[in-house]
Tab-separated table of C-alpha atoms in Angstrom:
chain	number	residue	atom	x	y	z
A	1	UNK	CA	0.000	0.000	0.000
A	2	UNK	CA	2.802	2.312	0.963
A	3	UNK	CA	4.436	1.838	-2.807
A	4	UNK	CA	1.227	2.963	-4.589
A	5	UNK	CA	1.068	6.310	-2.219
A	6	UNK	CA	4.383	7.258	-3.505
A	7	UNK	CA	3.577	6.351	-7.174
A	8	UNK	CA	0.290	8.470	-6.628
A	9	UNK	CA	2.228	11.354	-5.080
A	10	UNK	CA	4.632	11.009	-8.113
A	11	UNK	CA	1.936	11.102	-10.588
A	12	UNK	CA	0.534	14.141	-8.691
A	13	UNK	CA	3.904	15.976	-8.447
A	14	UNK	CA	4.615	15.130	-12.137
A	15	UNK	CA	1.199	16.491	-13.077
A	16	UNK	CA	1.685	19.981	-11.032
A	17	UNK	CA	4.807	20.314	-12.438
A	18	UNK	CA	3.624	20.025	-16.129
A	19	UNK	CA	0.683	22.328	-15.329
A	20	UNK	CA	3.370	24.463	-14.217
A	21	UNK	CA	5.719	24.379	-17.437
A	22	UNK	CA	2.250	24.705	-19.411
A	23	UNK	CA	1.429	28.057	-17.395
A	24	UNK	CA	5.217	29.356	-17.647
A	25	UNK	CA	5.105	28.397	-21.628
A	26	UNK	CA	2.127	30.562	-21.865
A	27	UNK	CA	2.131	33.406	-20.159
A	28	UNK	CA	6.100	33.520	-21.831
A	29	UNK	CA	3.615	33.606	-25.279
A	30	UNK	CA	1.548	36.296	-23.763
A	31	UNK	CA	3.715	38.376	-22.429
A	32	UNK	CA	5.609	38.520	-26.544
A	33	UNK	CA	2.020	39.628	-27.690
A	34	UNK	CA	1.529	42.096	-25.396
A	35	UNK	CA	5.030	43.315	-26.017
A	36	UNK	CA	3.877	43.448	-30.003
A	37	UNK	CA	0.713	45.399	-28.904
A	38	UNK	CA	2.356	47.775	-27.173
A	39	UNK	CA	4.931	48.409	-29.776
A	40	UNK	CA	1.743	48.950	-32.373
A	41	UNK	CA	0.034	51.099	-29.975
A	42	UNK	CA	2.910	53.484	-29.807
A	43	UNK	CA	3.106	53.546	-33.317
A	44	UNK	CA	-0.422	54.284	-33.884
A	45	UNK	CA	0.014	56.639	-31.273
A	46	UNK	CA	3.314	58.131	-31.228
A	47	UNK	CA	6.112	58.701	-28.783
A	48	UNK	CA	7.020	61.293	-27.164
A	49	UNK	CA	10.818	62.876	-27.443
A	50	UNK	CA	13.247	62.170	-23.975
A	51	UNK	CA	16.828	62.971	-23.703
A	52	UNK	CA	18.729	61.728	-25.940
A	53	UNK	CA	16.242	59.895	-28.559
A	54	UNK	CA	13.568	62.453	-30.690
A	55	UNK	CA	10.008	62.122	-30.681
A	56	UNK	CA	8.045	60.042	-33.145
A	57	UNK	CA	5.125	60.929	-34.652
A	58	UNK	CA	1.891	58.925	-34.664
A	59	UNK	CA	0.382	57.486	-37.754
A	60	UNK	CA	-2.773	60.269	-37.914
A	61	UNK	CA	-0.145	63.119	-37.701
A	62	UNK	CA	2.162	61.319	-40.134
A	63	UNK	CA	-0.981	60.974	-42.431
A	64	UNK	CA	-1.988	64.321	-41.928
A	65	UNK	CA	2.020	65.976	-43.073
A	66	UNK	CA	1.448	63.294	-46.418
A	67	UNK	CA	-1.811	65.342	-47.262
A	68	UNK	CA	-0.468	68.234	-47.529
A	69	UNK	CA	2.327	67.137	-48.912
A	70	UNK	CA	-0.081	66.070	-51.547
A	71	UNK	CA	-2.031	68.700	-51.838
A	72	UNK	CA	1.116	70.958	-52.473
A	73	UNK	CA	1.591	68.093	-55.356
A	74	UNK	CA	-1.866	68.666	-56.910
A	75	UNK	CA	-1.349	71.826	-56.727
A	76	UNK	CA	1.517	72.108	-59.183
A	77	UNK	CA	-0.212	69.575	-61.640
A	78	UNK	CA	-3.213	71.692	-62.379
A	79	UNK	CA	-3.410	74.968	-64.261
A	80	UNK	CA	-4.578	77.042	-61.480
A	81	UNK	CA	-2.253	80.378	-60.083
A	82	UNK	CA	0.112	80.948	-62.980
A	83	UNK	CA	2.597	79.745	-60.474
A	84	UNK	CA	2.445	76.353	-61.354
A	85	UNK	CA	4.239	73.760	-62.419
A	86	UNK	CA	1.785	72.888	-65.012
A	87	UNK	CA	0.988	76.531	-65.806
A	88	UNK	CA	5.143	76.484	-66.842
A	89	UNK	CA	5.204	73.501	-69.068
A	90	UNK	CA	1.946	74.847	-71.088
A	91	UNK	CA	3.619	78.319	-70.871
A	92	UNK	CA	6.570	76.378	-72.891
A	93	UNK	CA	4.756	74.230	-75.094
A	94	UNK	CA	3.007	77.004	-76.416
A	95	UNK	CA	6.647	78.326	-76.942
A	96	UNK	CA	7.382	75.618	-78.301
A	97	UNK	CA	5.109	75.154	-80.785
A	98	UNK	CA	5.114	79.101	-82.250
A	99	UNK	CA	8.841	78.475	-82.585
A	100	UNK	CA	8.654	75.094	-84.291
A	101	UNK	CA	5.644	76.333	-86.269
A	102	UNK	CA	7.519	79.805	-87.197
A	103	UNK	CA	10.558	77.849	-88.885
A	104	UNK	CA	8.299	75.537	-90.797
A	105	UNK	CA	6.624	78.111	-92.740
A	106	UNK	CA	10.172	79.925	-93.172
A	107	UNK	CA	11.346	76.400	-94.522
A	108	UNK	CA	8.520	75.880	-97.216
């Protein structure tokens, strides 16, 4: 009777301890995703500057300096203020073309 005590406490023991190794395994697993989550929250989010490293913006106030980046872009592609970049290349292919049309009717 006494030997199958001690192979039911072994059994028990051997049981606990695999829960145990299960738990550790896990919450090792858990603690990596929370470790991702927090680095895509402060992404989202941004982090603040502290001596010695700068700040980083967030992804709405990186999103926000693209548009108007963009909008400076679009700007430049459409005939609008003179200014232009597009309002310069039609200013030159008009050029252009009075030139090129000038020395063909010299030519003929």
């Amino acid at each position: 009777m006494a030997v199958d005590t001690v192979v039911v406490w072994c059994l028990a023991v051997l049981a606990v301890a695999a829960a145990l190794g299960l738990l550790w395994r896990m919450a090792r697993g858990v603690r990596r995703i929370v470790a991702r989550v927090d680095e895509i929250v402060d992404d989202w989010q941004g982090i603040p500057g502290r001596p010695g490293v700068p700040a980083r913006p967030g992804v709405m106030e990186r999103l926000d300096g693209i548009e108007g980046r963009l909008q400076n872009v679009e700007h430049e592609l459409h005939p609008n203020s003179g200014q232009s970049l597009r309002d310069a290349v039609d200013r030159v292919d008009v050029r252009t073309r009075r030139l090129t049309d000038g020395r063909a009717e010299g030519e003929g």
